[in-house]
PDB file of N, CA, C and O in Angstrom:
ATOM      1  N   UNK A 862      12.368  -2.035  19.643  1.00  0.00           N
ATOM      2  CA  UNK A 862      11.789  -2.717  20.789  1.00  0.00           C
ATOM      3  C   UNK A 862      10.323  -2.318  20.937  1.00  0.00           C
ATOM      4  O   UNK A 862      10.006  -1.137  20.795  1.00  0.00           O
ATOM      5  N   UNK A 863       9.263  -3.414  21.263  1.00  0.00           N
ATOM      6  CA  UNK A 863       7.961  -3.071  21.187  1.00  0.00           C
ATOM      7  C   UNK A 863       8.033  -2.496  22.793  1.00  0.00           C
ATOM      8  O   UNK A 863       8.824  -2.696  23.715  1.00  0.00           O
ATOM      9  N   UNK A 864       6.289  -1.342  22.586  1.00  0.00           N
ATOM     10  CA  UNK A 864       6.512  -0.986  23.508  1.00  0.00           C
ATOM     11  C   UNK A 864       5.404  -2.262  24.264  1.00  0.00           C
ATOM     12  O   UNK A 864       5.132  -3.395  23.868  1.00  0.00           O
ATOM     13  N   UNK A 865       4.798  -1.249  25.888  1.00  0.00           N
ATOM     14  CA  UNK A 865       4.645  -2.587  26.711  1.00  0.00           C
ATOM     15  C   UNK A 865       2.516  -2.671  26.246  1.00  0.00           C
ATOM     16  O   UNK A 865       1.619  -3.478  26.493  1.00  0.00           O
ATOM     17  N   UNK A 866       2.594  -1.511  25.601  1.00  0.00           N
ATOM     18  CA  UNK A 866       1.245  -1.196  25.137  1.00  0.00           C
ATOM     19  C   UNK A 866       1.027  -2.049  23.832  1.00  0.00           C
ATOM     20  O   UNK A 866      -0.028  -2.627  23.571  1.00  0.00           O
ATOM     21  N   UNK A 867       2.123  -2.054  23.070  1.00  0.00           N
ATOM     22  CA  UNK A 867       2.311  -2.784  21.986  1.00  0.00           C
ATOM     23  C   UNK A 867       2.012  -4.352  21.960  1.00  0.00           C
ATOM     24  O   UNK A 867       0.986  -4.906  21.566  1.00  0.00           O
ATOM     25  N   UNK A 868       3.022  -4.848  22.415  1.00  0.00           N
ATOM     26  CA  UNK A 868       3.285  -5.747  23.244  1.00  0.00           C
ATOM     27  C   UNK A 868       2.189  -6.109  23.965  1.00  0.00           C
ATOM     28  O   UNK A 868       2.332  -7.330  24.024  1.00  0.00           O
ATOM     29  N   UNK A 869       0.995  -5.795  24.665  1.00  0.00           N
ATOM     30  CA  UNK A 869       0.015  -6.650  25.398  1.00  0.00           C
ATOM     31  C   UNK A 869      -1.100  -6.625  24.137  1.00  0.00           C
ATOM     32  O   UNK A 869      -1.937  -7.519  24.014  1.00  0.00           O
ATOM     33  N   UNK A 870      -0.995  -5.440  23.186  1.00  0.00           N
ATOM     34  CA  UNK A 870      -1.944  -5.536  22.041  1.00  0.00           C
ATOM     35  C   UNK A 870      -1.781  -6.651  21.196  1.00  0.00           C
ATOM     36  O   UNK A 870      -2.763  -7.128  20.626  1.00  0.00           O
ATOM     37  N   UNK A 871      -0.785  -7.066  21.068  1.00  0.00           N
ATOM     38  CA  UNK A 871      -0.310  -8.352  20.248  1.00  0.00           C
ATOM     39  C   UNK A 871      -0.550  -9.121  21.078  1.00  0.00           C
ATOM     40  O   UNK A 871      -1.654  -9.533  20.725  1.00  0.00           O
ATOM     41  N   UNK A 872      -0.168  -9.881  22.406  1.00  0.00           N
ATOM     42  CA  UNK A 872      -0.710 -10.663  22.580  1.00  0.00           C
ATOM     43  C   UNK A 872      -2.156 -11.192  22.700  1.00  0.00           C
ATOM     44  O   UNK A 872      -2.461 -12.328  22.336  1.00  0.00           O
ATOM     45  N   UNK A 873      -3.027 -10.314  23.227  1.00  0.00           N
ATOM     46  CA  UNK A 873      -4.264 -10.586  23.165  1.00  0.00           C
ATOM     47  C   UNK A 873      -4.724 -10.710  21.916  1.00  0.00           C
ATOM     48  O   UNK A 873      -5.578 -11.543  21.611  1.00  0.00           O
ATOM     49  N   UNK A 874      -4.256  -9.990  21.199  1.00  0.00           N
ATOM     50  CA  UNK A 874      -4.949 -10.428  19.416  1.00  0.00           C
ATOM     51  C   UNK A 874      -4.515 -11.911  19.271  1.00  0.00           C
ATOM     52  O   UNK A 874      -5.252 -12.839  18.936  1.00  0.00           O
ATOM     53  N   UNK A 875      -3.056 -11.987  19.609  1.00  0.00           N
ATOM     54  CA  UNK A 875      -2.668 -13.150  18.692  1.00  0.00           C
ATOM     55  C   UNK A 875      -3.417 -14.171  19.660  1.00  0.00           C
ATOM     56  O   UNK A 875      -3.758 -15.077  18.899  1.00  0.00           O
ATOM     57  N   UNK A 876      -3.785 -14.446  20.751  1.00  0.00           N
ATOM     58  CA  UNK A 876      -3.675 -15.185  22.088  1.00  0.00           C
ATOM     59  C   UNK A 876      -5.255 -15.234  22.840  1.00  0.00           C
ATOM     60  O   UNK A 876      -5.248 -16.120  23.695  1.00  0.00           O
ATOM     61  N   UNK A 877      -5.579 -15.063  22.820  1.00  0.00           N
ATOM     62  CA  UNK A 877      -6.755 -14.386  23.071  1.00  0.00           C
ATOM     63  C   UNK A 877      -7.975 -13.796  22.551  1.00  0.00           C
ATOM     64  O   UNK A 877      -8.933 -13.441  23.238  1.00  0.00           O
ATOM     65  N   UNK A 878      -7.832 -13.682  20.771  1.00  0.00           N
ATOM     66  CA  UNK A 878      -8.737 -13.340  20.182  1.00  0.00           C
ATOM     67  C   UNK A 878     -10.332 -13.852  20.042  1.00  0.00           C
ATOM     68  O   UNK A 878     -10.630 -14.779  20.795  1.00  0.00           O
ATOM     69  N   UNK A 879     -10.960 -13.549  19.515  1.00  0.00           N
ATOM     70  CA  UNK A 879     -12.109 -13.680  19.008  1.00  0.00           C
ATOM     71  C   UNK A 879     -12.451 -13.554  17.909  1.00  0.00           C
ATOM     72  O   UNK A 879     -12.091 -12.473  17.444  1.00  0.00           O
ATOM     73  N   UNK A 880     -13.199 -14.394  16.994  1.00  0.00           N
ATOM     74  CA  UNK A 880     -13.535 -14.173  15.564  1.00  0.00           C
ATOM     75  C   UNK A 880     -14.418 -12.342  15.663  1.00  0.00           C
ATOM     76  O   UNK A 880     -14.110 -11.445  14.879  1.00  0.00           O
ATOM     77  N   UNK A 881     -15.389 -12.188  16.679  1.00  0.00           N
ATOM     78  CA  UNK A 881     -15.947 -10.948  16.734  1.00  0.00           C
ATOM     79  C   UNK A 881     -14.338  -9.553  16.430  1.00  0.00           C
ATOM     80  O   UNK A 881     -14.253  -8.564  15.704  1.00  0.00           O
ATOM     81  N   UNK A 882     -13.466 -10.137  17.304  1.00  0.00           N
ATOM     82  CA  UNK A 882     -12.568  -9.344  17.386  1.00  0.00           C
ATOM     83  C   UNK A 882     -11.660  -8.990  16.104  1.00  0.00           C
ATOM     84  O   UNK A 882     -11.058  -7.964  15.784  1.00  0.00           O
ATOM     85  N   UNK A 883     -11.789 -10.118  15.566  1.00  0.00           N
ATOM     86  CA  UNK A 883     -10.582  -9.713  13.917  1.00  0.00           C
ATOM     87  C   UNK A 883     -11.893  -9.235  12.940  1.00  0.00           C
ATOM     88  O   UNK A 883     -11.630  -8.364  12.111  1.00  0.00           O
ATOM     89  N   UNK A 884     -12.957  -9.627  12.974  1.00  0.00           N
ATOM     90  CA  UNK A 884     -13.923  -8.918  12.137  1.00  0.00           C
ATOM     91  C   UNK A 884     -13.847  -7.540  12.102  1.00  0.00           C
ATOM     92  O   UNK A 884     -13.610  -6.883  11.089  1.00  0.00           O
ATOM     93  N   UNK A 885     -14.128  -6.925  13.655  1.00  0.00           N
ATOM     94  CA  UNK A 885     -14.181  -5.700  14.238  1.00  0.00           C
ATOM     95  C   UNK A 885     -12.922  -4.840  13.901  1.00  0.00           C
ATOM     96  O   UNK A 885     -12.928  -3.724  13.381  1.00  0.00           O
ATOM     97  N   UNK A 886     -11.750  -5.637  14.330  1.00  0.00           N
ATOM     98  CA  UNK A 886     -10.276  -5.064  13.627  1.00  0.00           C
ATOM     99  C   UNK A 886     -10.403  -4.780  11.723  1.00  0.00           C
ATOM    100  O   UNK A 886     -10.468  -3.662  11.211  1.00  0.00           O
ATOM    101  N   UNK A 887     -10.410  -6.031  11.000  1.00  0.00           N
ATOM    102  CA  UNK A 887     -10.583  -5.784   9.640  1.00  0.00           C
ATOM    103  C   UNK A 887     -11.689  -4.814   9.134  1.00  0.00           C
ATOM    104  O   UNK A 887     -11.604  -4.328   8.006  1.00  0.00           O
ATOM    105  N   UNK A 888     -12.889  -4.487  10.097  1.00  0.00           N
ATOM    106  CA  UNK A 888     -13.850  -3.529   9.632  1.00  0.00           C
ATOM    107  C   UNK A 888     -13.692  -2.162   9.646  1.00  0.00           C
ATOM    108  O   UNK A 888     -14.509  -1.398   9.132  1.00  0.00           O
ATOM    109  N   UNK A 889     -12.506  -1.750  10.304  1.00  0.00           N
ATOM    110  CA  UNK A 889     -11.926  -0.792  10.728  1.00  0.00           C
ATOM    111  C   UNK A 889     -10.918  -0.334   9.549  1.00  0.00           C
ATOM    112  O   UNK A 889     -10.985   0.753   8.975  1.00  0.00           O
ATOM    113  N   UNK A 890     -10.054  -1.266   9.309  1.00  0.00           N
ATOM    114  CA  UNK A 890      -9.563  -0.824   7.734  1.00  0.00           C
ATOM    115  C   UNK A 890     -10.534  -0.701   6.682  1.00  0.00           C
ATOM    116  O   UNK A 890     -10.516   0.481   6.336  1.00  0.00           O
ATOM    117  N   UNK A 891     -11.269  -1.265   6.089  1.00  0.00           N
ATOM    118  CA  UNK A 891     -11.477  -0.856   5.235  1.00  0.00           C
ATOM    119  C   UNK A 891     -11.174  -1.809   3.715  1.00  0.00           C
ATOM    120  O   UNK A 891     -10.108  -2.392   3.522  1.00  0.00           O
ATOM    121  N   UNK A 892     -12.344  -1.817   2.719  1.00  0.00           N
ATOM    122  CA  UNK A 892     -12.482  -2.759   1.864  1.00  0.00           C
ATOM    123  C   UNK A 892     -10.571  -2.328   0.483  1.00  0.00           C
ATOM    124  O   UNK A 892      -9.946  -3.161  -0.173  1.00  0.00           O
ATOM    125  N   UNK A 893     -10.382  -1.240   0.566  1.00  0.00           N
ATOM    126  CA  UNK A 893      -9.245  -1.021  -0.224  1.00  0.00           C
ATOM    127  C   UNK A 893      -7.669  -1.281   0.437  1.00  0.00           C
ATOM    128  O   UNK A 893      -6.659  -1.699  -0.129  1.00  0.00           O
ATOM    129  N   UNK A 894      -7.919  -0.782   2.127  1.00  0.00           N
ATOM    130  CA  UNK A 894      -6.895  -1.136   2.678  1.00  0.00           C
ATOM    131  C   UNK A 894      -6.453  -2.795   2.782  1.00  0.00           C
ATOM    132  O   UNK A 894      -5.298  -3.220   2.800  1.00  0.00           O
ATOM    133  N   UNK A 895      -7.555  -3.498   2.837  1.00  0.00           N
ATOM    134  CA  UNK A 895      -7.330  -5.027   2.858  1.00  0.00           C
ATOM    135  C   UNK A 895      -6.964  -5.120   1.529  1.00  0.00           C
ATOM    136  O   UNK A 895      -5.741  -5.165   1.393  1.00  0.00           O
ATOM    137  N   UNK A 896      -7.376  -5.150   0.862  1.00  0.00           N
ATOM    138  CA  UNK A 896      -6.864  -5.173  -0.809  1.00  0.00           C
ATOM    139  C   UNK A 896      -5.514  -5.257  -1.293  1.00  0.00           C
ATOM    140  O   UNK A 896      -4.919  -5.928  -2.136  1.00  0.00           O
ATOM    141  N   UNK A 897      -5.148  -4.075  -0.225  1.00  0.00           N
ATOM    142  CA  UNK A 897      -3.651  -3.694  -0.594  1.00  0.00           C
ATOM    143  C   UNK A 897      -2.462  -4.127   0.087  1.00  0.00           C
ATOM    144  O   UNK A 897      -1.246  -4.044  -0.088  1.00  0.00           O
ATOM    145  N   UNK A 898      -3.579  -4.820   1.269  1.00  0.00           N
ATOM    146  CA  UNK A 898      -2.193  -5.477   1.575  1.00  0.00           C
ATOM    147  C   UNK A 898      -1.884  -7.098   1.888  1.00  0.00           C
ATOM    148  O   UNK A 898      -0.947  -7.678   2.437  1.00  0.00           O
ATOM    149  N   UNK A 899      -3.426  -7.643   1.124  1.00  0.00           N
ATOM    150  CA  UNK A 899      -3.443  -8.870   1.056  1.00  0.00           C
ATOM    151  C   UNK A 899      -2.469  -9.575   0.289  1.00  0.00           C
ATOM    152  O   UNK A 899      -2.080  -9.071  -0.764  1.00  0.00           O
ATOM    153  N   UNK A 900      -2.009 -10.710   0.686  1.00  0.00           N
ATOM    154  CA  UNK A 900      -0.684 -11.377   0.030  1.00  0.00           C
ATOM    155  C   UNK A 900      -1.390 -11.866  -1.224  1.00  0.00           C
ATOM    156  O   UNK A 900      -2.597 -11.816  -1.459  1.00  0.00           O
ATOM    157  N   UNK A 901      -0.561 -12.275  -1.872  1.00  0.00           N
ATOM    158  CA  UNK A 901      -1.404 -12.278  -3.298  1.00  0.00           C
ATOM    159  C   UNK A 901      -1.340 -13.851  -3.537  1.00  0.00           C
ATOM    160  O   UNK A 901      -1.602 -14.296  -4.655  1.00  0.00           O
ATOM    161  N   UNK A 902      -0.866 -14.996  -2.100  1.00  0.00           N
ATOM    162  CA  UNK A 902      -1.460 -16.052  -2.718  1.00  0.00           C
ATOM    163  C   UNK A 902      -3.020 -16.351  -1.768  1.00  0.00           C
ATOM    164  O   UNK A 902      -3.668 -17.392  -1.881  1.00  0.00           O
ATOM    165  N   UNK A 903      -3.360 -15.317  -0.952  1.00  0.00           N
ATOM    166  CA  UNK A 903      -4.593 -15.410  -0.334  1.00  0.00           C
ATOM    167  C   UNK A 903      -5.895 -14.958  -1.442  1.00  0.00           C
ATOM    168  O   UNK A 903      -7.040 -15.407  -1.512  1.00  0.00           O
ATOM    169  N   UNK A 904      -5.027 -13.605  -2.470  1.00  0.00           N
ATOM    170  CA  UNK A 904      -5.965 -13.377  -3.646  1.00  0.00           C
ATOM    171  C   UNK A 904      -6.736 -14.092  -4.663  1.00  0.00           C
ATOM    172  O   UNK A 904      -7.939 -14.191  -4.903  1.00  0.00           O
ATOM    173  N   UNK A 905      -5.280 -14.728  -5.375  1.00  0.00           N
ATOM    174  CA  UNK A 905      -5.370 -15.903  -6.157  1.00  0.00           C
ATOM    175  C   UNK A 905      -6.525 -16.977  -5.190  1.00  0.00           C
ATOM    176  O   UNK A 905      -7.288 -17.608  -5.921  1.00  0.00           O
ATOM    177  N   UNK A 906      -6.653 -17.152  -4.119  1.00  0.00           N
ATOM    178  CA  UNK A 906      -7.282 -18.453  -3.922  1.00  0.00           C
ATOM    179  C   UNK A 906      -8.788 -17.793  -4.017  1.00  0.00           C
ATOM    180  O   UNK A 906      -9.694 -18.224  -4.729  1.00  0.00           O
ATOM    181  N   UNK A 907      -8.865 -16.471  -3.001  1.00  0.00           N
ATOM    182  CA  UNK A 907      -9.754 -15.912  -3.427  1.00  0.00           C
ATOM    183  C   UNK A 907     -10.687 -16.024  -4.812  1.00  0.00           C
ATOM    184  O   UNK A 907     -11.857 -16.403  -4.873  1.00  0.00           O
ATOM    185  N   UNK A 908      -9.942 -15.641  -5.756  1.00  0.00           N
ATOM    186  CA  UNK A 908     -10.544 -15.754  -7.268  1.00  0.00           C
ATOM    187  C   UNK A 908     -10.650 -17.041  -7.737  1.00  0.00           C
ATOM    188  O   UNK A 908     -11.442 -17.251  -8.657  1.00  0.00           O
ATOM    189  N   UNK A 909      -9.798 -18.225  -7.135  1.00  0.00           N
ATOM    190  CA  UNK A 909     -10.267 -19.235  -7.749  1.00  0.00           C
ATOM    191  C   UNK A 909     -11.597 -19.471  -7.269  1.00  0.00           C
ATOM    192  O   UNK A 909     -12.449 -19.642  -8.141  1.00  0.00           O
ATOM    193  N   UNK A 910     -12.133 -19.539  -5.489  1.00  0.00           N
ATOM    194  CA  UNK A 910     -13.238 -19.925  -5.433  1.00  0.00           C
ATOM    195  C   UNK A 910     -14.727 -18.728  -5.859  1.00  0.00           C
ATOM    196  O   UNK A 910     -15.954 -18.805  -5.809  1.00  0.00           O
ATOM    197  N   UNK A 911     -13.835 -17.823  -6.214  1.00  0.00           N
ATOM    198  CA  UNK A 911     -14.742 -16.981  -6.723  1.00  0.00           C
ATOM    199  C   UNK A 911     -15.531 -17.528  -8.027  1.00  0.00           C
ATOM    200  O   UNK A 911     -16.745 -17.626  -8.210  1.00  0.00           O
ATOM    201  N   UNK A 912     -14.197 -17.928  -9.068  1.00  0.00           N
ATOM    202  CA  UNK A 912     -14.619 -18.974 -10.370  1.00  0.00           C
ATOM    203  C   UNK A 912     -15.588 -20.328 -10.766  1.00  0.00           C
ATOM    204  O   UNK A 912     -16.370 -20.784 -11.600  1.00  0.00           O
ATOM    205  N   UNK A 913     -14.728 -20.647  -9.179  1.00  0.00           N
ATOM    206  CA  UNK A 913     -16.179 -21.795  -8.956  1.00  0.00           C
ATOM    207  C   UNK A 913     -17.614 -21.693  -8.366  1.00  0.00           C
ATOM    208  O   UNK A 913     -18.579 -22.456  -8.406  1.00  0.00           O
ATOM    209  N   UNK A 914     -17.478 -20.894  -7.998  1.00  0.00           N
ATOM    210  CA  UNK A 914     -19.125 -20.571  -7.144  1.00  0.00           C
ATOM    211  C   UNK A 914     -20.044 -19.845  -8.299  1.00  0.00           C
ATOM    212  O   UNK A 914     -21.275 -19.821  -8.313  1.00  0.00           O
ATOM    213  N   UNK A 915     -19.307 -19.359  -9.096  1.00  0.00           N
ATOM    214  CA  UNK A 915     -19.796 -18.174 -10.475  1.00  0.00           C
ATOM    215  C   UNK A 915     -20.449 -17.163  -9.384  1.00  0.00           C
ATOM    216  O   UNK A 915     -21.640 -16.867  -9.291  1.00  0.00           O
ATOM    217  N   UNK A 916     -19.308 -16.682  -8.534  1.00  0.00           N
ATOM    218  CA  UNK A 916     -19.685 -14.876  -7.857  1.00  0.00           C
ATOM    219  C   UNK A 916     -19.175 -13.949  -9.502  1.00  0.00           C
ATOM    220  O   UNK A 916     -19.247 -12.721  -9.566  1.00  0.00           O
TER     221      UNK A 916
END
């Protein structure tokens, strides 16, 4: 059971967010932690437009 701290943290993220706000969240993990736990068909798309842009 979430707690009620939990629980209002999720909603405002999910509900309430801000692009400033998930930036600020993802900047906080960290370039390896995202890495690792990115789903791997967000990767794959990743690298495709990586292929096309020639990054």
């Amino acid at each position: 059971m979430l707690s009620l701290k939990t629980y209002a943290a999720s909603y405002l993220f999910l509900f309430r967010s801000k692009p400033s706000t998930h930036l600020s969240a993802l900047g906080r993990l960290g370039d390896e932690k995202i890495r690792e736990n990115t789903p791997e068909v967000l990767m794959a798309l990743v690298e495709h437009i990586r292929r096309r842009v020639s990054l």
